[in-house]
């Protein structure tokens, strides 16, 4: 709770009297005010999002491949996975 209060509020009365909390709060403020750190943080955030999207797409590709091997149609696959037929067709092209 103290870390949350330190990072997301301007209420500093919980920090006073505790040297380690004061030092931690000062470090958090330094990081928040450092443009270079902010840029690196955003780049890392974007990379994680891209990795998650890629993992989700790979799961869909695997599911689609399995369903095609079982002889299901594109329309059936789209209904099962609740994805538009056009999106399924785009993913199938990536399989080839």
Short mmCIF file of the C-alpha atoms (twelve columns), coordinates in Angstrom:
data_MODEL
# 
_entry.id   MODEL 
# 
loop_
_atom_site.group_PDB 
_atom_site.id 
_atom_site.type_symbol 
_atom_site.label_atom_id 
_atom_site.label_alt_id 
_atom_site.label_comp_id 
_atom_site.label_asym_id 
_atom_site.label_seq_id 
_atom_site.Cartn_x 
_atom_site.Cartn_y 
_atom_site.Cartn_z 
_atom_site.pdbx_PDB_model_num 
ATOM 1  C CA . UNK A 1  0.000   0.000   0.000   1 
ATOM 2  C CA . UNK A 2  2.819   2.412   0.826   1 
ATOM 3  C CA . UNK A 3  4.399   1.912   -2.597  1 
ATOM 4  C CA . UNK A 4  1.097   2.623   -4.316  1 
ATOM 5  C CA . UNK A 5  0.583   5.775   -2.283  1 
ATOM 6  C CA . UNK A 6  4.136   6.879   -2.973  1 
ATOM 7  C CA . UNK A 7  3.876   6.379   -6.699  1 
ATOM 8  C CA . UNK A 8  0.335   7.488   -7.474  1 
ATOM 9  C CA . UNK A 9  -0.507  10.179  -4.961  1 
ATOM 10 C CA . UNK A 10 0.877   13.486  -3.822  1 
ATOM 11 C CA . UNK A 11 0.113   12.587  -0.213  1 
ATOM 12 C CA . UNK A 12 3.580   12.397  1.326   1 
ATOM 13 C CA . UNK A 13 2.711   12.222  5.035   1 
ATOM 14 C CA . UNK A 14 3.156   8.414   4.988   1 
ATOM 15 C CA . UNK A 15 6.768   8.896   3.799   1 
ATOM 16 C CA . UNK A 16 7.988   11.361  6.412   1 
ATOM 17 C CA . UNK A 17 9.919   9.820   9.258   1 
ATOM 18 C CA . UNK A 18 10.987  6.792   7.250   1 
ATOM 19 C CA . UNK A 19 14.338  7.367   5.542   1 
ATOM 20 C CA . UNK A 20 14.117  4.313   3.271   1 
ATOM 21 C CA . UNK A 21 10.634  5.315   2.090   1 
ATOM 22 C CA . UNK A 22 11.825  8.878   1.489   1 
ATOM 23 C CA . UNK A 23 14.741  7.596   -0.592  1 
ATOM 24 C CA . UNK A 24 12.424  5.315   -2.549  1 
ATOM 25 C CA . UNK A 25 9.967   8.167   -3.182  1 
ATOM 26 C CA . UNK A 26 12.806  10.394  -4.391  1 
ATOM 27 C CA . UNK A 27 13.959  7.657   -6.785  1 
ATOM 28 C CA . UNK A 28 10.420  7.208   -8.135  1 
ATOM 29 C CA . UNK A 29 10.125  10.952  -8.756  1 
ATOM 30 C CA . UNK A 30 13.535  10.972  -10.502 1 
ATOM 31 C CA . UNK A 31 12.457  8.110   -12.757 1 
ATOM 32 C CA . UNK A 32 9.114   9.722   -13.552 1 
ATOM 33 C CA . UNK A 33 10.841  12.981  -14.504 1 
ATOM 34 C CA . UNK A 34 13.553  11.349  -16.633 1 
ATOM 35 C CA . UNK A 35 12.582  11.493  -20.310 1 
ATOM 36 C CA . UNK A 36 15.112  8.830   -21.330 1 
ATOM 37 C CA . UNK A 37 13.720  6.373   -18.791 1 
ATOM 38 C CA . UNK A 38 10.176  7.185   -19.935 1 
ATOM 39 C CA . UNK A 39 11.097  6.443   -23.553 1 
ATOM 40 C CA . UNK A 40 12.763  3.155   -22.611 1 
ATOM 41 C CA . UNK A 41 9.742   2.202   -20.507 1 
ATOM 42 C CA . UNK A 42 7.359   2.912   -23.403 1 
ATOM 43 C CA . UNK A 43 9.548   0.952   -25.818 1 
ATOM 44 C CA . UNK A 44 9.579   -1.997  -23.430 1 
ATOM 45 C CA . UNK A 45 5.809   -1.713  -23.021 1 
ATOM 46 C CA . UNK A 46 5.298   -1.677  -26.792 1 
ATOM 47 C CA . UNK A 47 7.602   -4.695  -27.227 1 
ATOM 48 C CA . UNK A 48 5.620   -6.640  -24.643 1 
ATOM 49 C CA . UNK A 49 2.360   -5.790  -26.376 1 
ATOM 50 C CA . UNK A 50 3.780   -6.902  -29.731 1 
ATOM 51 C CA . UNK A 51 5.025   -10.152 -28.182 1 
ATOM 52 C CA . UNK A 52 1.580   -10.803 -26.708 1 
ATOM 53 C CA . UNK A 53 -0.110  -10.083 -30.033 1 
ATOM 54 C CA . UNK A 54 2.319   -12.389 -31.818 1 
ATOM 55 C CA . UNK A 55 1.664   -15.152 -29.281 1 
ATOM 56 C CA . UNK A 56 -2.090  -14.775 -29.727 1 
ATOM 57 C CA . UNK A 57 -1.732  -14.865 -33.510 1 
ATOM 58 C CA . UNK A 58 0.425   -17.991 -33.269 1 
ATOM 59 C CA . UNK A 59 -2.255  -19.662 -31.139 1 
ATOM 60 C CA . UNK A 60 -4.883  -18.797 -33.753 1 
ATOM 61 C CA . UNK A 61 -2.635  -20.092 -36.531 1 
ATOM 62 C CA . UNK A 62 -2.163  -23.361 -34.669 1 
ATOM 63 C CA . UNK A 63 -5.903  -23.727 -34.066 1 
ATOM 64 C CA . UNK A 64 -6.733  -22.909 -37.687 1 
ATOM 65 C CA . UNK A 65 -4.154  -25.396 -38.974 1 
ATOM 66 C CA . UNK A 66 -5.614  -28.135 -36.772 1 
ATOM 67 C CA . UNK A 67 -9.169  -27.353 -37.839 1 
ATOM 68 C CA . UNK A 68 -8.197  -27.346 -41.526 1 
ATOM 69 C CA . UNK A 69 -6.490  -30.724 -41.050 1 
ATOM 70 C CA . UNK A 70 -9.784  -32.031 -39.650 1 
ATOM 71 C CA . UNK A 71 -11.522 -30.863 -42.810 1 
ATOM 72 C CA . UNK A 72 -13.453 -27.951 -41.375 1 
ATOM 73 C CA . UNK A 73 -14.383 -25.093 -43.686 1 
ATOM 74 C CA . UNK A 74 -13.235 -21.516 -43.293 1 
ATOM 75 C CA . UNK A 75 -16.777 -20.520 -42.335 1 
ATOM 76 C CA . UNK A 76 -16.919 -23.210 -39.642 1 
ATOM 77 C CA . UNK A 77 -13.553 -22.161 -38.260 1 
ATOM 78 C CA . UNK A 78 -14.644 -18.521 -38.211 1 
ATOM 79 C CA . UNK A 79 -17.786 -19.436 -36.276 1 
ATOM 80 C CA . UNK A 80 -15.900 -21.606 -33.774 1 
ATOM 81 C CA . UNK A 81 -13.169 -19.032 -33.146 1 
ATOM 82 C CA . UNK A 82 -15.617 -16.114 -33.379 1 
ATOM 83 C CA . UNK A 83 -13.463 -14.323 -35.952 1 
ATOM 84 C CA . UNK A 84 -14.490 -12.790 -39.281 1 
ATOM 85 C CA . UNK A 85 -14.053 -15.002 -42.321 1 
ATOM 86 C CA . UNK A 86 -11.771 -12.351 -43.876 1 
ATOM 87 C CA . UNK A 87 -9.462  -12.505 -40.864 1 
ATOM 88 C CA . UNK A 88 -9.372  -16.305 -41.023 1 
ATOM 89 C CA . UNK A 89 -8.426  -16.098 -44.710 1 
ATOM 90 C CA . UNK A 90 -5.579  -13.673 -43.887 1 
ATOM 91 C CA . UNK A 91 -4.301  -16.030 -41.199 1 
ATOM 92 C CA . UNK A 92 -4.520  -19.014 -43.565 1 
ATOM 93 C CA . UNK A 93 -2.308  -17.132 -46.040 1 
ATOM 94 C CA . UNK A 94 0.303   -16.857 -43.284 1 
ATOM 95 C CA . UNK A 95 0.184   -20.623 -42.852 1 
ATOM 96 C CA . UNK A 96 1.206   -21.183 -46.468 1 
# 
